[in-house]
């Protein structure tokens, strides 16, 4: 009678082939059959075993294991490797959370990923994650055309555009051709082709020239679905979803939270308070721009910048010729308070803090107009609470939201210019304005001020931008207060809302910068690592947990850079590459990065993103786009680079990635991900939809400058799908 023992996992090793850090195994199934029919690009390939690399890692050549029933010995090793079976039972694209789980599994206490196996994951010593927006699958399969770097016509057949001409159909006459998204053919829109989620094997002989070096150390290109909401056609932040992880909760914690209706109370008792002055929370110029604020002239240090902004505001009808005013602040330094006037531990840092909230009604023409303004001081006293008569007849009082009625407005004679004049006397260079989504209030006032603390920015949405939490939700969650009880019936109270904003800011100052951030509902990937001891140390050796670094353009320490132990600011991708090498290896003298480097390095390369117009900068010109929507043209979105320009930049980006790979020590996990697909079409269509919704409330169909039908709606959904089609590359050195 034969033995009924099941073979051990190690006995399956004869069915595997090592692929330079990635192992491919055979597996049957419908998906595997489809892949074989699609050609060799989906088959695994064998590469030489990285013996020299393993020896450099200190592999014990005499390590043995017992396999088989007869107890026969054969050599084995403990070198880490990524194991990928044919399709690995893949039925959908991997997500950014899957890449994050791979990092946590290798370096911390994460669970084993289901889309790929990691052999000897405990032997992975470091991880480097490169965020490279601008990369997309079309670059690898030939859909995106690369030109010769010299600018000469492209003769190489591998660089010829392979896009099906019939798939380049415009969504409708209202959708510009530059953002029209091809309709799917052959498969139902609800059915995904295996090509949409299966990894594509990289082969240098079939890849465009600028990308060939990647085939030397990456085995597959993985489709990675960006975070988002297909139903509402939104794409969420790929940075937030990579750098933040949910904290596992016990069954008791889940049951307790389920019993609570509405927002769950913030976990205050376990929080370590860190008093922080309000000046640390003043929004930066980039934050204000990204949240649709009209910028005050004090933000522009050079005359050239000021002149350019004056011209932009004039074109957008936001200049003094159209009733706009700027507070009397000559420059940003004028707001600083002398040190001797600041009390020790003061939350206001010697500044005057005023909270503002406005209520609006709809006037003739469909535009919102100011009808009430409230200003409240830091101690909660009312500084101003006035009703304002618009210069146009009111057609909708919006009582259910504003609380304004025809009876309240009948005796009012105060006008907007009178309110502006009073505000210019109140808003000094020392004043900080506090509010929730204050950009809409300042737009109604036709006023700019440089020092803004916006609670919608201060308390980011749990799922990241572009979503924002409501003031009602924030007040209930973080200060335990019910406001706006008359929402939908009697309307809001602008004084009550102003005081709620003040208390939210005060709470933030008392508790610290991370209060109300994602760190409360989740934890950063770096914090998770800090609980894991570094290699060779025991868990009881105090604070010797794993450390990380963030390298990014600009000043990352002012944004998400504070998550990591170290942050390095850069001005170009070449500096990012050098920063990664420095973080991984450490400073020779330990000046900043300790000897031996950090365990996890996250870095972003932006040169390709900026060249292709994938950055958020294209959102800043939406007002200008509005004037062009009646005659959509390709100039309403940033122009695409020429094939030769794109080829040069891709080659530079690949060179930086290659240099980073070559500098990494053995047993290092390297991940490259794009975050999203092309977001330009989605941004344009979202703006068209927003314009349509504004006009539809007050204009007849034949008077609309933009029409939104099911054709545009489907184009928006296809554009969202394109924007969520990111890519990823993984390997172990």
XYZ file of C-alpha atoms in Angstrom, residues 100-458:
359
model
C 2.248 48.129 -0.259
C 1.467 44.684 1.180
C 4.523 43.305 -0.606
C 6.728 45.888 1.113
C 5.195 45.230 4.535
C 5.478 41.468 4.065
C 9.182 41.731 3.281
C 10.154 44.334 5.880
C 7.525 44.222 8.645
C 4.549 42.200 9.840
C 2.421 42.262 6.695
C 0.517 39.282 5.343
C 1.683 37.261 2.367
C 0.508 38.733 -0.957
C -1.845 36.594 -3.028
C -0.753 37.827 -6.453
C 2.886 36.791 -6.113
C 4.895 34.629 -3.730
C 8.083 35.688 -2.012
C 10.634 33.031 -1.199
C 12.680 33.698 1.937
C 11.041 37.089 2.450
C 12.826 37.498 5.789
C 16.092 37.777 3.872
C 14.969 40.980 2.125
C 17.035 43.661 3.860
C 15.825 46.890 2.240
C 13.124 48.192 -0.076
C 13.107 51.085 -2.547
C 9.785 52.324 -3.965
C 9.945 54.708 -6.936
C 6.823 56.679 -7.885
C 7.214 57.601 -11.572
C 4.054 59.298 -12.942
C 4.041 59.429 -16.724
C 4.840 55.762 -17.333
C 2.056 53.759 -18.951
C 1.503 50.387 -20.551
C 1.280 51.873 -24.047
C 4.957 52.748 -23.877
C 5.824 49.068 -23.551
C 3.385 47.538 -26.035
C 3.929 50.118 -28.801
C 0.685 52.087 -28.449
C 2.654 55.192 -27.472
C 5.033 56.232 -30.235
C 8.620 57.152 -29.458
C 10.604 59.200 -31.919
C 14.306 59.105 -32.519
C 16.091 61.237 -29.902
C 17.774 63.151 -32.738
C 14.402 64.246 -34.082
C 14.820 62.228 -37.325
C 11.913 60.181 -38.677
C 11.470 56.897 -36.900
C 12.458 53.872 -39.015
C 12.578 51.216 -36.294
C 9.490 49.005 -36.714
C 9.289 48.451 -32.955
C 8.586 52.170 -32.521
C 5.755 52.330 -35.062
C 2.337 53.276 -33.709
C 0.365 50.043 -33.347
C -2.861 51.678 -32.222
C -5.928 50.549 -34.166
C -7.054 53.608 -36.174
C -10.677 52.579 -35.757
C -10.245 52.928 -31.994
C -9.451 56.634 -32.213
C -13.086 57.723 -32.520
C -14.119 60.857 -30.696
C -16.674 60.514 -27.891
C -18.838 63.294 -29.333
C -18.584 66.710 -30.942
C -18.420 68.235 -27.477
C -15.436 66.094 -26.454
C -12.101 67.330 -27.841
C -10.197 64.720 -29.835
C -7.196 65.119 -27.558
C -9.124 63.688 -24.647
C -11.503 61.327 -26.421
C -11.120 57.805 -25.098
C -11.469 54.829 -27.469
C -14.438 52.590 -26.962
C -13.736 48.955 -26.170
C -14.245 46.568 -29.023
C -14.621 42.804 -29.079
C -15.387 42.426 -25.389
C -18.292 43.747 -23.399
C -17.423 46.739 -21.269
C -18.277 44.677 -18.208
C -15.882 41.877 -19.202
C -12.159 42.382 -18.796
C -9.640 40.961 -21.220
C -6.777 39.014 -19.625
C -4.475 41.672 -21.096
C -6.094 44.176 -18.741
C -4.846 42.455 -15.596
C -2.134 39.927 -16.518
C 1.528 40.913 -16.325
C 3.324 41.401 -19.628
C 6.719 39.754 -19.949
C 9.448 42.202 -20.883
C 11.791 41.261 -23.723
C 14.458 43.720 -24.808
C 14.277 42.663 -28.472
C 10.615 43.688 -28.721
C 10.685 46.825 -26.557
C 11.147 50.441 -27.705
C 14.731 51.618 -27.453
C 14.305 54.023 -24.511
C 12.825 51.236 -22.342
C 15.180 48.361 -23.250
C 17.389 48.692 -20.125
C 14.406 47.850 -17.889
C 14.221 44.340 -19.371
C 17.639 43.642 -17.887
C 16.375 43.553 -14.314
C 12.555 43.557 -14.431
C 10.825 40.406 -15.648
C 7.232 41.608 -16.020
C 5.185 44.769 -16.378
C 2.200 44.590 -14.017
C -1.075 46.450 -14.630
C -1.784 48.270 -11.347
C -5.231 49.776 -10.809
C -5.112 53.233 -9.282
C -7.370 53.987 -6.298
C -10.632 55.626 -7.267
C -14.384 55.456 -7.675
C -15.685 54.299 -11.062
C -19.263 55.133 -10.155
C -18.465 58.819 -9.558
C -15.540 58.921 -12.009
C -12.913 59.939 -9.458
C -9.282 58.995 -8.982
C -7.743 59.182 -5.528
C -4.222 60.027 -4.439
C -1.687 57.288 -5.328
C 0.728 58.768 -2.785
C -1.753 58.514 0.072
C -2.652 54.908 -0.742
C 0.971 53.810 -0.935
C 2.278 55.551 2.175
C -0.651 54.877 4.513
C -1.965 51.534 5.735
C -4.985 50.652 7.808
C -4.226 49.522 11.344
C -5.586 46.000 11.945
C -8.485 46.017 14.412
C -9.642 43.338 16.802
C -13.130 41.860 16.624
C -14.116 43.764 19.779
C -13.011 47.071 18.252
C -14.956 46.383 15.073
C -18.090 45.491 17.035
C -17.821 48.644 19.174
C -17.435 50.917 16.147
C -20.310 49.228 14.342
C -22.632 50.162 17.200
C -21.826 53.879 16.779
C -23.978 55.838 14.337
C -22.407 58.613 12.287
C -18.720 59.591 12.447
C -16.666 57.553 14.907
C -15.175 59.702 17.711
C -11.479 60.457 17.366
C -9.218 58.344 19.547
C -8.173 61.259 21.782
C -7.250 59.539 25.073
C -4.455 57.544 23.393
C -3.024 60.554 21.588
C 0.259 62.141 22.581
C -0.372 65.890 22.412
C 2.124 68.221 20.780
C 1.215 71.913 21.025
C 1.808 73.608 17.700
C 1.323 77.311 16.802
C -1.275 78.151 14.194
C 1.388 79.621 11.914
C 2.518 76.050 11.147
C -0.840 75.393 9.515
C -0.999 78.386 7.155
C -1.653 77.006 3.672
C 1.217 77.125 1.205
C 0.966 78.656 -2.249
C 0.690 75.189 -3.823
C -2.061 74.175 -1.385
C -4.016 77.337 -2.180
C -3.649 76.823 -5.907
C -4.678 73.202 -5.733
C -7.806 74.211 -3.813
C -8.860 76.910 -6.291
C -7.888 80.030 -4.305
C -7.134 83.284 -6.090
C -3.619 84.087 -4.912
C -2.681 87.327 -3.173
C 0.159 89.343 -4.825
C 2.316 88.823 -1.703
C 2.869 85.211 -2.787
C 4.861 86.330 -5.824
C 8.392 87.375 -4.987
C 9.580 88.583 -8.384
C 8.186 91.254 -10.640
C 7.913 88.771 -13.491
C 5.722 86.456 -11.391
C 3.520 89.319 -10.256
C 3.034 90.608 -13.807
C 2.126 87.113 -15.006
C -0.409 86.729 -12.185
C -1.884 90.183 -12.871
C -2.413 89.193 -16.511
C -3.927 85.834 -15.527
C -6.350 87.499 -13.108
C -7.345 90.083 -15.685
C -8.117 87.339 -18.211
C -10.150 85.491 -15.552
C -12.049 88.659 -14.573
C -10.532 88.621 -11.089
C -8.832 92.011 -11.181
C -9.778 95.377 -9.686
C -11.558 96.220 -12.940
C -14.119 93.577 -11.971
C -14.452 94.630 -8.329
C -11.719 92.450 -6.774
C -9.552 93.733 -3.915
C -6.399 92.510 -2.179
C -5.765 92.939 1.532
C -3.002 95.431 2.390
C -0.129 92.979 2.825
C 3.041 94.096 0.988
C 4.879 90.774 1.388
C 4.768 87.541 3.393
C 7.371 88.745 5.897
C 5.054 91.580 6.925
C 2.906 89.052 8.780
C 5.667 87.861 11.128
C 5.336 88.942 14.750
C 8.438 90.064 16.702
C 9.748 87.303 18.957
C 9.492 89.419 22.104
C 5.747 89.867 21.549
C 5.034 86.128 21.331
C 4.159 84.473 24.616
C 5.813 81.148 25.300
C 3.532 78.296 24.265
C 1.077 80.647 22.544
C -1.065 78.925 19.944
C -1.664 82.137 17.991
C 2.065 83.056 17.875
C 1.220 86.731 18.299
C -1.124 86.773 15.305
C -4.733 87.956 15.054
C -6.955 85.002 14.145
C -10.405 85.511 12.612
C -12.813 82.831 11.434
C -15.004 83.630 8.454
C -18.098 82.049 6.961
C -20.400 83.390 4.273
C -23.840 82.495 2.974
C -24.788 82.895 -0.660
C -27.938 83.107 -2.764
C -28.393 82.653 -6.505
C -28.860 85.854 -8.472
C -30.027 86.610 -11.979
C -27.733 84.869 -14.434
C -27.284 81.830 -12.188
C -24.219 83.041 -10.306
C -23.856 82.819 -6.506
C -23.764 86.144 -4.659
C -22.871 87.100 -1.094
C -25.849 87.663 1.205
C -24.313 87.192 4.688
C -20.832 87.417 6.162
C -19.753 86.511 9.698
C -16.371 87.112 11.342
C -15.525 85.611 14.737
C -12.388 86.296 16.800
C -10.124 83.656 18.427
C -12.034 83.967 21.718
C -15.380 83.377 19.965
C -16.690 86.961 19.960
C -18.508 88.273 16.902
C -16.468 90.860 14.989
C -18.864 91.196 12.064
C -22.230 89.667 11.181
C -23.892 91.457 8.271
C -26.493 90.763 5.631
C -25.473 92.003 2.180
C -27.663 93.095 -0.714
C -26.445 91.680 -4.065
C -26.154 93.996 -7.047
C -28.440 91.686 -9.070
C -31.974 90.452 -8.272
C -32.083 87.259 -6.201
C -33.810 84.375 -8.002
C -33.194 81.674 -5.369
C -32.615 82.400 -1.680
C -31.382 78.824 -1.032
C -33.055 79.077 2.369
C -32.570 75.391 3.133
C -28.799 75.983 3.110
C -28.247 79.708 3.646
C -31.035 80.455 6.114
C -31.731 83.630 4.093
C -35.348 84.580 3.409
C -37.031 87.336 1.445
C -38.243 88.870 4.714
C -34.698 89.143 6.065
C -33.377 90.759 2.892
C -36.100 93.351 2.273
C -34.708 96.092 4.578
C -31.018 95.452 3.734
C -29.117 98.190 1.904
C -25.504 97.185 2.703
C -23.575 96.440 -0.517
C -20.520 94.348 -1.322
C -18.165 97.353 -1.828
C -19.071 98.572 1.671
C -18.228 95.156 3.146
C -14.948 95.066 1.203
C -13.970 98.479 2.568
C -14.583 97.341 6.153
C -12.672 94.108 5.605
C -9.629 95.969 4.271
C -9.488 97.803 7.605
C -9.877 94.585 9.624
C -7.506 92.312 7.664
C -4.002 93.505 8.539
C -0.700 91.768 7.678
C -0.905 90.230 11.159
C -4.297 88.581 10.484
C -4.831 84.882 9.769
C -8.172 83.944 8.195
C -9.729 80.621 9.228
C -12.597 78.888 7.433
C -13.845 75.737 5.733
C -13.315 75.723 1.947
C -12.724 79.443 2.306
C -11.984 79.824 -1.402
C -15.719 80.021 -2.211
C -16.286 82.643 0.504
C -13.395 84.818 -0.700
C -14.587 84.480 -4.278
C -18.033 85.747 -3.249
C -16.325 88.637 -1.443
C -14.010 89.252 -4.432
C -11.138 89.440 -1.980
C -7.705 87.852 -1.531
C -5.577 87.422 1.579
C -2.295 85.490 1.825
C -2.613 83.917 5.286
C -5.270 81.195 5.172
C -5.962 78.204 7.433
C -8.533 75.999 5.706
C -10.052 73.219 7.830
C -10.881 71.199 4.697
C -7.112 71.044 4.061
C -6.167 70.793 7.732
